[in-house]
Coordinates of C-alpha atoms in Angstrom, one line a residue:
X95 CA -24.1 114.1 -136.0
X96 CA -26.9 116.0 -133.6
X97 CA -27.2 116.6 -130.1
X98 CA -30.9 116.1 -129.1
X99 CA -34.1 115.1 -131.1
X100 CA -37.9 115.2 -131.2
X101 CA -39.6 113.5 -132.9
X102 CA -42.8 111.2 -133.0
X103 CA -41.7 107.6 -133.3
X104 CA -42.2 106.5 -129.6
X105 CA -41.5 102.7 -130.5
X106 CA -37.7 104.0 -132.2
X107 CA -37.5 106.6 -129.2
X108 CA -38.0 103.5 -126.4
X109 CA -35.6 101.1 -128.7
X110 CA -33.1 104.4 -128.7
X111 CA -32.9 104.2 -125.1
X112 CA -32.6 100.6 -124.6
X113 CA -29.8 100.4 -126.7
X114 CA -28.3 103.3 -125.2
X115 CA -27.5 105.8 -127.7
X116 CA -30.2 108.2 -126.3
X117 CA -30.2 109.0 -122.9
X118 CA -33.2 109.8 -121.6
X119 CA -36.5 109.9 -123.4
X120 CA -39.3 112.6 -121.8
X121 CA -42.6 113.6 -123.5
X122 CA -43.2 117.0 -124.5
X123 CA -47.3 116.9 -125.8
X124 CA -49.3 115.1 -128.9
X125 CA -51.6 115.9 -131.0
X126 CA -53.5 113.4 -133.7
X127 CA -52.9 112.0 -137.1
X128 CA -55.8 112.2 -139.4
X129 CA -56.7 110.9 -142.7
X130 CA -57.6 113.4 -145.2
X131 CA -58.9 113.3 -149.0
X132 CA -60.9 115.1 -151.5
X133 CA -64.4 116.8 -150.6
X134 CA -65.9 114.0 -152.3
X135 CA -64.4 110.8 -151.0
X136 CA -64.6 108.9 -154.1
X137 CA -62.9 106.1 -152.0
X138 CA -65.9 106.6 -149.3
X139 CA -63.3 106.2 -146.2
X140 CA -65.4 109.2 -143.8
X141 CA -67.9 105.6 -143.5
X142 CA -65.3 103.5 -142.6
X143 CA -65.1 101.8 -138.8
X144 CA -61.4 102.7 -138.1
X145 CA -58.3 104.1 -140.0
X146 CA -57.2 100.0 -141.1
X147 CA -60.7 100.0 -142.7
X148 CA -60.3 103.3 -144.3
X149 CA -57.0 102.3 -146.2
X150 CA -58.6 99.2 -147.0
X151 CA -61.1 101.1 -148.8
X152 CA -58.7 102.9 -150.8
X153 CA -57.1 100.0 -151.7
X154 CA -60.3 98.8 -153.1
X155 CA -61.3 101.7 -154.9
X156 CA -57.8 102.0 -156.1
X157 CA -57.9 105.4 -155.1
X158 CA -54.7 107.8 -155.5
X159 CA -52.9 107.5 -152.1
X160 CA -50.0 109.6 -151.0
X161 CA -47.1 108.1 -148.7
X162 CA -44.0 110.6 -147.3
X163 CA -41.8 107.4 -148.1
X164 CA -39.0 109.2 -145.8
X165 CA -38.8 106.9 -142.8
X166 CA -40.0 109.7 -140.4
X167 CA -42.4 109.4 -137.9
X168 CA -45.7 109.8 -139.7
X169 CA -44.3 107.5 -142.4
X170 CA -43.7 104.9 -139.8
X171 CA -47.2 105.5 -138.6
X172 CA -48.7 105.0 -141.7
X173 CA -46.9 101.8 -142.3
X174 CA -48.6 100.7 -138.7
X175 CA -51.9 101.6 -140.5
X176 CA -51.5 99.6 -143.7
X177 CA -50.1 96.7 -141.2
X178 CA -53.2 96.6 -139.3
X179 CA -55.5 96.5 -142.2
X180 CA -53.4 93.5 -143.3
X181 CA -52.1 95.2 -146.4
X182 CA -48.7 95.8 -148.3
X183 CA -49.2 98.8 -150.3
X184 CA -47.9 98.2 -154.0
X185 CA -49.5 99.1 -157.3
X186 CA -50.2 102.7 -159.5
X187 CA -52.5 104.3 -157.1
X188 CA -49.5 104.2 -154.2
X189 CA -47.1 107.0 -154.6
X190 CA -44.0 107.4 -152.4
X191 CA -43.1 110.8 -152.6
X192 CA -40.0 111.7 -150.5
X193 CA -40.8 114.5 -149.6
X194 CA -42.1 116.2 -146.1
X195 CA -45.3 116.5 -145.2
X196 CA -46.6 120.0 -146.7
X197 CA -45.3 119.1 -150.0
X198 CA -47.2 115.7 -149.6
X199 CA -50.1 117.8 -148.6
X200 CA -49.7 119.8 -151.8
X201 CA -49.4 117.2 -154.2
X202 CA -52.5 115.0 -152.5
X203 CA -54.7 118.2 -152.9
X204 CA -53.2 118.9 -156.8
X205 CA -53.7 114.9 -157.7
X206 CA -57.2 114.7 -155.6
X207 CA -56.4 111.8 -153.3
X208 CA -55.6 110.9 -149.9
X209 CA -52.8 110.7 -147.5
X210 CA -51.6 110.5 -143.7
X211 CA -51.2 114.2 -141.5
X212 CA -50.1 115.4 -138.3
X213 CA -53.0 118.1 -137.2
X214 CA -50.2 120.6 -137.3
X215 CA -49.5 120.8 -140.6
X216 CA -52.5 120.2 -141.7
X217 CA -54.4 122.8 -139.7
X218 CA -51.7 125.1 -140.7
X219 CA -51.8 124.3 -144.5
X220 CA -55.9 124.2 -144.6
X221 CA -55.5 128.2 -143.1
X222 CA -53.7 128.9 -146.4
X223 CA -56.4 127.5 -148.6
X224 CA -55.7 123.9 -148.7
X225 CA -58.4 121.7 -150.8
X226 CA -58.8 118.6 -148.7
X227 CA -61.3 117.6 -146.2
X228 CA -60.7 115.6 -142.6
X229 CA -61.8 112.1 -143.4
X230 CA -60.6 109.9 -140.6
X231 CA -59.9 110.8 -137.4
X232 CA -60.5 109.7 -133.7
X233 CA -59.1 106.0 -133.8
X234 CA -56.5 105.0 -131.3
X235 CA -54.2 103.9 -133.6
X236 CA -54.0 107.6 -135.0
X237 CA -53.0 109.3 -131.5
X238 CA -49.6 111.4 -132.0
X239 CA -47.1 111.8 -128.9
X240 CA -44.1 113.6 -129.4
X241 CA -41.2 113.0 -127.5
X242 CA -37.7 114.6 -126.9
X243 CA -34.3 112.6 -126.6
X244 CA -30.8 113.7 -125.7
X245 CA -27.9 111.6 -127.2
X246 CA -26.1 109.9 -125.2
X247 CA -22.8 111.5 -123.5
X248 CA -21.5 108.2 -122.3
X249 CA -21.6 106.9 -125.9
X250 CA -20.9 109.8 -128.3
X251 CA -18.6 111.8 -126.0
X252 CA -18.6 114.7 -129.1
X253 CA -22.3 115.8 -128.2
X254 CA -23.0 118.8 -126.4
X255 CA -24.9 116.9 -123.5
X256 CA -25.0 120.5 -121.0
X257 CA -26.7 122.6 -123.7
X258 CA -29.0 119.4 -125.2
X259 CA -30.3 118.8 -121.6
X260 CA -31.3 122.6 -121.1
X261 CA -33.3 122.5 -124.0
X262 CA -35.4 119.4 -123.1
X263 CA -35.6 120.6 -119.5
X264 CA -37.0 123.8 -121.2
X265 CA -39.0 122.4 -123.9
X266 CA -40.7 120.0 -121.0
X267 CA -40.7 122.8 -118.3
X268 CA -44.0 124.0 -116.9
X269 CA -43.7 127.5 -118.7
X270 CA -43.1 126.1 -122.3
X271 CA -45.8 124.0 -121.7
X272 CA -48.3 126.6 -121.5
X273 CA -46.7 128.2 -124.5
X274 CA -47.2 125.3 -126.3
X275 CA -50.9 125.1 -125.2
X276 CA -51.9 128.6 -126.4
X277 CA -50.3 128.0 -129.8
X278 CA -53.5 127.9 -132.0
X279 CA -54.0 128.2 -136.0
X280 CA -57.9 130.0 -136.9
X281 CA -58.4 128.9 -133.1
X282 CA -57.2 125.0 -133.3
X283 CA -54.4 124.3 -130.5
X284 CA -51.8 122.2 -132.3
X285 CA -50.9 120.4 -129.7
X286 CA -51.7 118.7 -126.2
X287 CA -48.7 119.2 -123.5
X288 CA -47.9 116.3 -121.9
X289 CA -44.9 116.8 -120.0
X290 CA -44.6 115.1 -116.4
X291 CA -44.1 119.0 -115.6
X292 CA -47.5 120.1 -117.0
X293 CA -49.4 116.8 -115.9
X294 CA -48.3 117.7 -112.4
X295 CA -49.4 121.2 -112.3
X296 CA -53.0 120.6 -113.8
X297 CA -53.1 117.3 -111.6
X298 CA -54.4 115.3 -114.5
X299 CA -56.9 112.4 -113.7
X300 CA -55.0 108.9 -114.1
X301 CA -57.4 108.3 -117.1
X302 CA -55.6 110.8 -119.7
X303 CA -52.1 109.5 -118.4
X304 CA -52.5 106.1 -118.6
X305 CA -54.1 106.6 -122.3
X306 CA -51.1 108.1 -123.1
X307 CA -49.0 105.0 -122.3
X308 CA -51.5 102.9 -123.9
X309 CA -51.6 105.0 -126.9
X310 CA -47.7 104.2 -127.5

């Protein structure tokens, strides 16, 4: 039904390529996930040693947690963290919203609970007055790479492969990567470029590229 996908679920992206329905996966850029919640932080997750520890504290406090519940890249990341925490989330405290990130942030703020959010959506909503704070950040598990994958025309002849590839080439080009690098909300960059063209132009140190590969 689509010619190309931009998504942030690396394991599934690589699986799509290995199964043959995606032609190629190229990195666009990255940001990070935050665990956000009310300023008074009733579960005390700001003191957590990791994202998994934060989730355990939420469970112990029976604090409200709002999940995307929609099989999105963000939802998949949330479930990865629950797995690392050794917890199968269930109960009245755990709410599956089945909504997009913006809507879930609104619900979380209204109910004074916790949720997992990508940096871009959080920063945009925060600038508009969202009353939630970043309480956990910086854990490597919260790294959030984005990829672009055209659908393979050999497996799905009906796709517009030429335009799909043209778009993929455009968004990974140095010119577009520079636009991404300069896109900010209230002085905060929302994404870090990470295409091959960008890394080549920046003469990037191998450590950063290696960190990207390791986080995926």
